[in-house]
Amino acid sequence: DSGVTQTPKHLITATGQRVTLRCSPRSGDLSVYWYQQSLDQGLQFLIQYYNGEERAKGNILERFSAQQFPDLHSELNLSSLELGDSALYFCASSALAGGEQYFGPGTRLTVT
Amino acid sequence: AQTVTQSQPEMSVQEAETVTLSCTYDTSESDYYLFWYKQPPSRQMILVIRQEAYKQQNATENRFSVNFQKAAKSFSLKISDSQLGDAAMYFCAYRADNYGQNFVFGPGTRLSVLP
């Protein structure tokens, strides 16, 4: 158990809909990262937050947005969903000073 | 921009044997961290081992060890006494030691362990 929690574990929704994925980082970690992993693909970095502020942005679509709240949990919002958005979405957290990321179990999103 | 390359999409090893997975990276930074992550069929990402670039000594975690060649920008993972549970995707990752730097992951190597 990495200490990073993600909810829900599975999500099935229809095209055009909007969903919210939630992540709670490990205790004491201020940085949260979101990744997308499609079937048999590598990890695509989406976005990073540090202590409530956006720190780095990767290949995140305009239909996607995220935020980190004062209690440090983060949410990833996906809207106008398309079939191609079906993927495993990981959240990871790390401490401030250069360290490893600890990953949550992921949320498996299926868009039908 | 930093890049991470894993030139072996797939590898296999006989149970109890040793296998080495390759990773090279490109960076202009002098201080950084390197990692190997394992993703078994459950798809959970599990940290295997970590190496700080300023350390000359290669990191070791039980049956897992690395060969870190800073000048060559190479960071290979050696798995000794391979077990069936080692079968997984292995991702090499890089992170610069800069405030807020995101990680860069390689494309992964799928390791099969043969009984």
PDB file of C-alpha atoms in Angstrom:
ATOM      1  CA  ASP A   1       0.000   0.000   0.000  1.00  0.00           C
ATOM      2  CA  SER A   2       1.599   3.235  -1.205  1.00  0.00           C
ATOM      3  CA  GLY A   3      -0.502   5.491   0.997  1.00  0.00           C
ATOM      4  CA  VAL A   4      -2.004   7.249  -2.028  1.00  0.00           C
ATOM      5  CA  THR A   5      -5.718   6.702  -2.432  1.00  0.00           C
ATOM      6  CA  GLN A   6      -7.824   7.151  -5.535  1.00  0.00           C
ATOM      7  CA  THR A   7     -11.550   6.981  -5.990  1.00  0.00           C
ATOM      8  CA  PRO A   8     -13.420   5.534  -7.686  1.00  0.00           C
ATOM      9  CA  LYS A   9     -11.606   2.376  -8.742  1.00  0.00           C
ATOM     10  CA  HIS A  10     -13.753   1.908 -11.794  1.00  0.00           C
ATOM     11  CA  LEU A  11     -15.927   4.286 -13.735  1.00  0.00           C
ATOM     12  CA  ILE A  12     -18.107   3.547 -16.733  1.00  0.00           C
ATOM     13  CA  THR A  13     -19.759   6.424 -18.500  1.00  0.00           C
ATOM     14  CA  ALA A  14     -21.048   7.492 -21.894  1.00  0.00           C
ATOM     15  CA  THR A  15     -19.536   9.748 -24.508  1.00  0.00           C
ATOM     16  CA  GLY A  16     -20.159  13.412 -23.914  1.00  0.00           C
ATOM     17  CA  GLN A  17     -20.380  13.044 -20.157  1.00  0.00           C
ATOM     18  CA  ARG A  18     -18.241  14.583 -17.428  1.00  0.00           C
ATOM     19  CA  VAL A  19     -16.509  12.753 -14.581  1.00  0.00           C
ATOM     20  CA  THR A  20     -14.362  13.652 -11.597  1.00  0.00           C
ATOM     21  CA  LEU A  21     -11.524  11.515 -10.323  1.00  0.00           C
ATOM     22  CA  ARG A  22     -10.258  12.035  -6.801  1.00  0.00           C
ATOM     23  CA  CYS A  23      -6.839  11.547  -5.243  1.00  0.00           C
ATOM     24  CA  SER A  24      -5.518  11.842  -1.702  1.00  0.00           C
ATOM     25  CA  PRO A  25      -1.715  12.009  -1.466  1.00  0.00           C
ATOM     26  CA  ARG A  26       0.450  10.323   1.126  1.00  0.00           C
ATOM     27  CA  SER A  27       0.566  12.050   4.459  1.00  0.00           C
ATOM     28  CA  GLY A  28       3.068  14.899   4.284  1.00  0.00           C
ATOM     29  CA  ASP A  29       3.399  14.938   0.496  1.00  0.00           C
ATOM     30  CA  LEU A  30       2.660  18.316  -1.034  1.00  0.00           C
ATOM     31  CA  SER A  31       2.984  17.426  -4.694  1.00  0.00           C
ATOM     32  CA  VAL A  32       0.400  15.565  -6.729  1.00  0.00           C
ATOM     33  CA  TYR A  33       0.770  14.300 -10.284  1.00  0.00           C
ATOM     34  CA  TRP A  34      -1.786  12.932 -12.718  1.00  0.00           C
ATOM     35  CA  TYR A  35      -0.987  10.430 -15.445  1.00  0.00           C
ATOM     36  CA  GLN A  36      -2.973   8.722 -18.169  1.00  0.00           C
ATOM     37  CA  GLN A  37      -2.166   5.196 -19.292  1.00  0.00           C
ATOM     38  CA  SER A  38      -4.037   3.761 -22.232  1.00  0.00           C
ATOM     39  CA  LEU A  39      -4.046   0.021 -22.878  1.00  0.00           C
ATOM     40  CA  ASP A  40      -0.507  -1.298 -23.406  1.00  0.00           C
ATOM     41  CA  GLN A  41       0.868   2.214 -23.433  1.00  0.00           C
ATOM     42  CA  GLY A  42       3.342   4.078 -21.314  1.00  0.00           C
ATOM     43  CA  LEU A  43       2.529   6.776 -18.834  1.00  0.00           C
ATOM     44  CA  GLN A  44       1.489  10.131 -20.191  1.00  0.00           C
ATOM     45  CA  PHE A  45       2.072  12.943 -17.757  1.00  0.00           C
ATOM     46  CA  LEU A  46      -0.928  15.235 -17.516  1.00  0.00           C
ATOM     47  CA  ILE A  47      -0.385  17.779 -14.785  1.00  0.00           C
ATOM     48  CA  GLN A  48       1.332  18.446 -11.479  1.00  0.00           C
ATOM     49  CA  TYR A  49       0.248  20.470  -8.474  1.00  0.00           C
ATOM     50  CA  TYR A  50       2.340  21.573  -5.563  1.00  0.00           C
ATOM     51  CA  ASN A  51       0.685  22.842  -2.395  1.00  0.00           C
ATOM     52  CA  GLY A  52      -2.372  23.991  -4.275  1.00  0.00           C
ATOM     53  CA  GLU A  53      -0.663  25.572  -7.240  1.00  0.00           C
ATOM     54  CA  GLU A  54      -0.186  24.231 -10.723  1.00  0.00           C
ATOM     55  CA  ARG A  55       3.498  23.430 -11.178  1.00  0.00           C
ATOM     56  CA  ALA A  56       3.877  21.648 -14.489  1.00  0.00           C
ATOM     57  CA  LYS A  57       1.634  20.778 -17.358  1.00  0.00           C
ATOM     58  CA  GLY A  58       2.066  17.943 -19.802  1.00  0.00           C
ATOM     59  CA  ASN A  59      -0.120  16.593 -22.569  1.00  0.00           C
ATOM     60  CA  ILE A  60      -3.384  17.512 -20.941  1.00  0.00           C
ATOM     61  CA  LEU A  61      -6.349  18.170 -23.199  1.00  0.00           C
ATOM     62  CA  GLU A  62      -8.363  21.353 -22.843  1.00  0.00           C
ATOM     63  CA  ARG A  63     -11.360  19.185 -21.959  1.00  0.00           C
ATOM     64  CA  PHE A  64      -9.473  18.080 -18.865  1.00  0.00           C
ATOM     65  CA  SER A  65      -8.787  20.174 -15.800  1.00  0.00           C
ATOM     66  CA  ALA A  66      -7.490  19.581 -12.318  1.00  0.00           C
ATOM     67  CA  GLN A  67      -7.081  21.291  -9.001  1.00  0.00           C
ATOM     68  CA  GLN A  68      -5.523  20.692  -5.620  1.00  0.00           C
ATOM     69  CA  PHE A  69      -7.442  21.733  -2.537  1.00  0.00           C
ATOM     70  CA  PRO A  70      -6.170  23.200   0.763  1.00  0.00           C
ATOM     71  CA  ASP A  71      -6.288  19.757   2.372  1.00  0.00           C
ATOM     72  CA  LEU A  72      -3.977  18.664  -0.493  1.00  0.00           C
ATOM     73  CA  HIS A  73      -6.343  16.224  -2.128  1.00  0.00           C
ATOM     74  CA  SER A  74      -6.677  16.650  -5.856  1.00  0.00           C
ATOM     75  CA  GLU A  75      -9.385  16.178  -8.437  1.00  0.00           C
ATOM     76  CA  LEU A  76      -9.093  15.562 -12.147  1.00  0.00           C
ATOM     77  CA  ASN A  77     -12.121  16.623 -14.157  1.00  0.00           C
ATOM     78  CA  LEU A  78     -12.703  15.097 -17.572  1.00  0.00           C
ATOM     79  CA  SER A  79     -15.473  16.552 -19.708  1.00  0.00           C
ATOM     80  CA  SER A  80     -17.040  15.944 -23.123  1.00  0.00           C
ATOM     81  CA  LEU A  81     -15.697  12.434 -22.873  1.00  0.00           C
ATOM     82  CA  GLU A  82     -14.710  10.526 -25.990  1.00  0.00           C
ATOM     83  CA  LEU A  83     -14.100   6.820 -26.543  1.00  0.00           C
ATOM     84  CA  GLY A  84     -10.361   7.532 -26.701  1.00  0.00           C
ATOM     85  CA  ASP A  85     -10.379   8.830 -23.152  1.00  0.00           C
ATOM     86  CA  SER A  86     -10.846   5.293 -21.886  1.00  0.00           C
ATOM     87  CA  ALA A  87      -7.711   4.610 -19.871  1.00  0.00           C
ATOM     88  CA  LEU A  88      -6.221   4.046 -16.465  1.00  0.00           C
ATOM     89  CA  TYR A  89      -5.685   7.328 -14.672  1.00  0.00           C
ATOM     90  CA  PHE A  90      -3.019   7.378 -12.011  1.00  0.00           C
ATOM     91  CA  CYS A  91      -2.388   9.853  -9.294  1.00  0.00           C
ATOM     92  CA  ALA A  92       1.019   9.989  -7.638  1.00  0.00           C
ATOM     93  CA  SER A  93       2.470  12.056  -4.843  1.00  0.00           C
ATOM     94  CA  SER A  94       5.935  13.016  -3.746  1.00  0.00           C
ATOM     95  CA  ALA A  95       7.641  15.074  -1.102  1.00  0.00           C
ATOM     96  CA  LEU A  96       9.096  18.477  -1.896  1.00  0.00           C
ATOM     97  CA  ALA A  97      12.719  17.565  -2.269  1.00  0.00           C
ATOM     98  CA  GLY A  98      13.644  15.239  -5.093  1.00  0.00           C
ATOM     99  CA  GLY A  99      12.242  11.919  -4.323  1.00  0.00           C
ATOM    100  CA  GLU A 100      10.323   9.091  -5.695  1.00  0.00           C
ATOM    101  CA  GLN A 101       6.705   9.265  -6.649  1.00  0.00           C
ATOM    102  CA  TYR A 102       4.278   6.950  -4.952  1.00  0.00           C
ATOM    103  CA  PHE A 103       1.389   5.882  -7.088  1.00  0.00           C
ATOM    104  CA  GLY A 104      -2.202   5.265  -6.218  1.00  0.00           C
ATOM    105  CA  PRO A 105      -3.997   2.165  -7.513  1.00  0.00           C
ATOM    106  CA  GLY A 106      -5.489   4.101 -10.412  1.00  0.00           C
ATOM    107  CA  THR A 107      -8.988   4.749 -11.670  1.00  0.00           C
ATOM    108  CA  ARG A 108     -10.040   2.734 -14.671  1.00  0.00           C
ATOM    109  CA  LEU A 109     -12.277   4.842 -16.872  1.00  0.00           C
ATOM    110  CA  THR A 110     -14.349   3.231 -19.588  1.00  0.00           C
ATOM    111  CA  VAL A 111     -16.209   5.482 -22.008  1.00  0.00           C
ATOM    112  CA  THR A 112     -18.917   3.720 -24.008  1.00  0.00           C
TER     113      THR A 112
ATOM    114  CA  ALA B   1      14.057  18.453 -22.949  1.00  0.00           C
ATOM    115  CA  GLN B   2      14.838  15.354 -21.015  1.00  0.00           C
ATOM    116  CA  THR B   3      14.117  12.017 -22.628  1.00  0.00           C
ATOM    117  CA  VAL B   4      14.266   8.437 -21.386  1.00  0.00           C
ATOM    118  CA  THR B   5      14.815   5.523 -23.738  1.00  0.00           C
ATOM    119  CA  GLN B   6      14.290   1.833 -23.123  1.00  0.00           C
ATOM    120  CA  SER B   7      15.474   0.029 -26.206  1.00  0.00           C
ATOM    121  CA  GLN B   8      14.115  -3.403 -25.273  1.00  0.00           C
ATOM    122  CA  PRO B   9      10.318  -3.527 -25.666  1.00  0.00           C
ATOM    123  CA  GLU B  10      10.252  -7.138 -24.474  1.00  0.00           C
ATOM    124  CA  MET B  11      12.600  -9.484 -22.683  1.00  0.00           C
ATOM    125  CA  SER B  12      12.386 -12.925 -21.160  1.00  0.00           C
ATOM    126  CA  VAL B  13      14.382 -14.740 -18.526  1.00  0.00           C
ATOM    127  CA  GLN B  14      14.407 -18.223 -17.115  1.00  0.00           C
ATOM    128  CA  GLU B  15      13.347 -18.566 -13.503  1.00  0.00           C
ATOM    129  CA  ALA B  16      16.341 -18.277 -11.119  1.00  0.00           C
ATOM    130  CA  GLU B  17      18.471 -16.663 -13.825  1.00  0.00           C
ATOM    131  CA  THR B  18      19.678 -13.059 -14.054  1.00  0.00           C
ATOM    132  CA  VAL B  19      18.415 -10.438 -16.480  1.00  0.00           C
ATOM    133  CA  THR B  20      19.431  -6.867 -17.195  1.00  0.00           C
ATOM    134  CA  LEU B  21      17.059  -4.197 -18.484  1.00  0.00           C
ATOM    135  CA  SER B  22      18.548  -1.192 -20.252  1.00  0.00           C
ATOM    136  CA  CYS B  23      17.740   2.474 -19.882  1.00  0.00           C
ATOM    137  CA  THR B  24      19.421   5.552 -21.283  1.00  0.00           C
ATOM    138  CA  TYR B  25      18.467   9.158 -20.732  1.00  0.00           C
ATOM    139  CA  ASP B  26      19.333  12.544 -22.047  1.00  0.00           C
ATOM    140  CA  THR B  27      19.730  15.566 -19.826  1.00  0.00           C
ATOM    141  CA  SER B  28      21.842  18.658 -19.402  1.00  0.00           C
ATOM    142  CA  GLU B  29      21.256  18.697 -15.656  1.00  0.00           C
ATOM    143  CA  SER B  30      23.948  17.626 -13.216  1.00  0.00           C
ATOM    144  CA  ASP B  31      21.700  16.795 -10.286  1.00  0.00           C
ATOM    145  CA  TYR B  32      18.859  14.381 -10.818  1.00  0.00           C
ATOM    146  CA  TYR B  33      17.241  11.164  -9.713  1.00  0.00           C
ATOM    147  CA  LEU B  34      16.618   7.950 -11.565  1.00  0.00           C
ATOM    148  CA  PHE B  35      14.060   5.290 -10.768  1.00  0.00           C
ATOM    149  CA  TRP B  36      12.816   1.925 -11.859  1.00  0.00           C
ATOM    150  CA  TYR B  37       9.132   1.203 -11.476  1.00  0.00           C
ATOM    151  CA  LYS B  38       7.446  -2.148 -11.893  1.00  0.00           C
ATOM    152  CA  GLN B  39       3.909  -2.570 -13.195  1.00  0.00           C
ATOM    153  CA  PRO B  40       2.588  -6.130 -12.771  1.00  0.00           C
ATOM    154  CA  PRO B  41      -0.618  -7.343 -14.426  1.00  0.00           C
ATOM    155  CA  SER B  42      -2.587  -5.706 -11.614  1.00  0.00           C
ATOM    156  CA  ARG B  43      -1.312  -2.420 -13.164  1.00  0.00           C
ATOM    157  CA  GLN B  44      -0.286  -1.001  -9.821  1.00  0.00           C
ATOM    158  CA  MET B  45       2.894   1.081 -10.190  1.00  0.00           C
ATOM    159  CA  ILE B  46       5.483  -0.089  -7.688  1.00  0.00           C
ATOM    160  CA  LEU B  47       8.793   1.622  -6.983  1.00  0.00           C
ATOM    161  CA  VAL B  48      11.636  -0.877  -7.360  1.00  0.00           C
ATOM    162  CA  ILE B  49      14.755   1.167  -6.838  1.00  0.00           C
ATOM    163  CA  ARG B  50      16.059   4.729  -6.792  1.00  0.00           C
ATOM    164  CA  GLN B  51      19.442   6.282  -7.589  1.00  0.00           C
ATOM    165  CA  GLU B  52      20.683   9.774  -6.832  1.00  0.00           C
ATOM    166  CA  ALA B  53      22.993  11.065  -9.548  1.00  0.00           C
ATOM    167  CA  TYR B  54      25.479  12.496  -7.043  1.00  0.00           C
ATOM    168  CA  LYS B  55      26.065   9.070  -5.540  1.00  0.00           C
ATOM    169  CA  GLN B  56      28.806   6.977  -7.115  1.00  0.00           C
ATOM    170  CA  GLN B  57      27.655   3.798  -5.447  1.00  0.00           C
ATOM    171  CA  ASN B  58      25.069   1.785  -7.331  1.00  0.00           C
ATOM    172  CA  ALA B  59      21.785   1.281  -5.503  1.00  0.00           C
ATOM    173  CA  THR B  60      20.735  -2.195  -4.425  1.00  0.00           C
ATOM    174  CA  GLU B  61      17.444  -3.521  -3.084  1.00  0.00           C
ATOM    175  CA  ASN B  62      17.546  -7.229  -2.367  1.00  0.00           C
ATOM    176  CA  ARG B  63      17.625  -9.015  -5.743  1.00  0.00           C
ATOM    177  CA  PHE B  64      17.466  -5.733  -7.662  1.00  0.00           C
ATOM    178  CA  SER B  65      20.519  -3.640  -8.421  1.00  0.00           C
ATOM    179  CA  VAL B  66      21.428  -0.934 -10.883  1.00  0.00           C
ATOM    180  CA  ASN B  67      24.439  -0.106 -12.974  1.00  0.00           C
ATOM    181  CA  PHE B  68      24.557   3.673 -13.095  1.00  0.00           C
ATOM    182  CA  GLN B  69      26.984   5.157 -15.600  1.00  0.00           C
ATOM    183  CA  LYS B  70      26.605   8.924 -15.319  1.00  0.00           C
ATOM    184  CA  ALA B  71      28.976   9.852 -18.126  1.00  0.00           C
ATOM    185  CA  ALA B  72      27.263   7.459 -20.486  1.00  0.00           C
ATOM    186  CA  LYS B  73      23.807   8.462 -19.183  1.00  0.00           C
ATOM    187  CA  SER B  74      22.961   4.845 -18.682  1.00  0.00           C
ATOM    188  CA  PHE B  75      20.910   3.287 -15.885  1.00  0.00           C
ATOM    189  CA  SER B  76      20.340  -0.457 -16.224  1.00  0.00           C
ATOM    190  CA  LEU B  77      18.430  -2.684 -13.841  1.00  0.00           C
ATOM    191  CA  LYS B  78      19.703  -6.135 -12.934  1.00  0.00           C
ATOM    192  CA  ILE B  79      17.324  -8.694 -11.498  1.00  0.00           C
ATOM    193  CA  SER B  80      19.048 -11.653  -9.903  1.00  0.00           C
ATOM    194  CA  ASP B  81      17.464 -15.027  -9.132  1.00  0.00           C
ATOM    195  CA  SER B  82      14.404 -14.108 -11.197  1.00  0.00           C
ATOM    196  CA  GLN B  83      11.072 -15.194  -9.827  1.00  0.00           C
ATOM    197  CA  LEU B  84       7.714 -15.690 -11.504  1.00  0.00           C
ATOM    198  CA  GLY B  85       6.434 -12.663  -9.611  1.00  0.00           C
ATOM    199  CA  ASP B  86       8.988 -10.461 -11.349  1.00  0.00           C
ATOM    200  CA  ALA B  87       7.021 -10.720 -14.584  1.00  0.00           C
ATOM    201  CA  ALA B  88       5.819  -7.191 -15.285  1.00  0.00           C
ATOM    202  CA  MET B  89       6.343  -4.024 -17.268  1.00  0.00           C
ATOM    203  CA  TYR B  90       9.368  -2.130 -16.049  1.00  0.00           C
ATOM    204  CA  PHE B  91       9.584   1.611 -16.497  1.00  0.00           C
ATOM    205  CA  CYS B  92      12.704   3.685 -16.133  1.00  0.00           C
ATOM    206  CA  ALA B  93      12.085   7.248 -14.935  1.00  0.00           C
ATOM    207  CA  TYR B  94      14.070  10.449 -14.560  1.00  0.00           C
ATOM    208  CA  ARG B  95      13.526  13.520 -12.454  1.00  0.00           C
ATOM    209  CA  ALA B  96      15.720  16.607 -12.319  1.00  0.00           C
ATOM    210  CA  ASP B  97      16.514  17.910  -8.864  1.00  0.00           C
ATOM    211  CA  ASN B  98      14.708  21.136  -9.532  1.00  0.00           C
ATOM    212  CA  TYR B  99      11.775  22.477  -7.659  1.00  0.00           C
ATOM    213  CA  GLY B 100       8.607  21.178  -9.195  1.00  0.00           C
ATOM    214  CA  GLN B 101      10.188  19.183 -11.976  1.00  0.00           C
ATOM    215  CA  ASN B 102       7.938  16.497 -13.319  1.00  0.00           C
ATOM    216  CA  PHE B 103       9.013  12.973 -13.984  1.00  0.00           C
ATOM    217  CA  VAL B 104       9.874  11.626 -17.418  1.00  0.00           C
ATOM    218  CA  PHE B 105       9.121   7.960 -17.985  1.00  0.00           C
ATOM    219  CA  GLY B 106      10.532   5.634 -20.589  1.00  0.00           C
ATOM    220  CA  PRO B 107       8.239   3.527 -22.793  1.00  0.00           C
ATOM    221  CA  GLY B 108       8.746   0.400 -20.701  1.00  0.00           C
ATOM    222  CA  THR B 109      10.143  -3.113 -21.083  1.00  0.00           C
ATOM    223  CA  ARG B 110       7.836  -6.092 -20.724  1.00  0.00           C
ATOM    224  CA  LEU B 111       9.626  -8.849 -18.818  1.00  0.00           C
ATOM    225  CA  SER B 112       8.455 -12.448 -18.986  1.00  0.00           C
ATOM    226  CA  VAL B 113       9.762 -15.048 -16.558  1.00  0.00           C
ATOM    227  CA  LEU B 114       9.790 -18.597 -17.880  1.00  0.00           C
ATOM    228  CA  PRO B 115       9.367 -21.528 -15.456  1.00  0.00           C
TER     229      PRO B 115
END
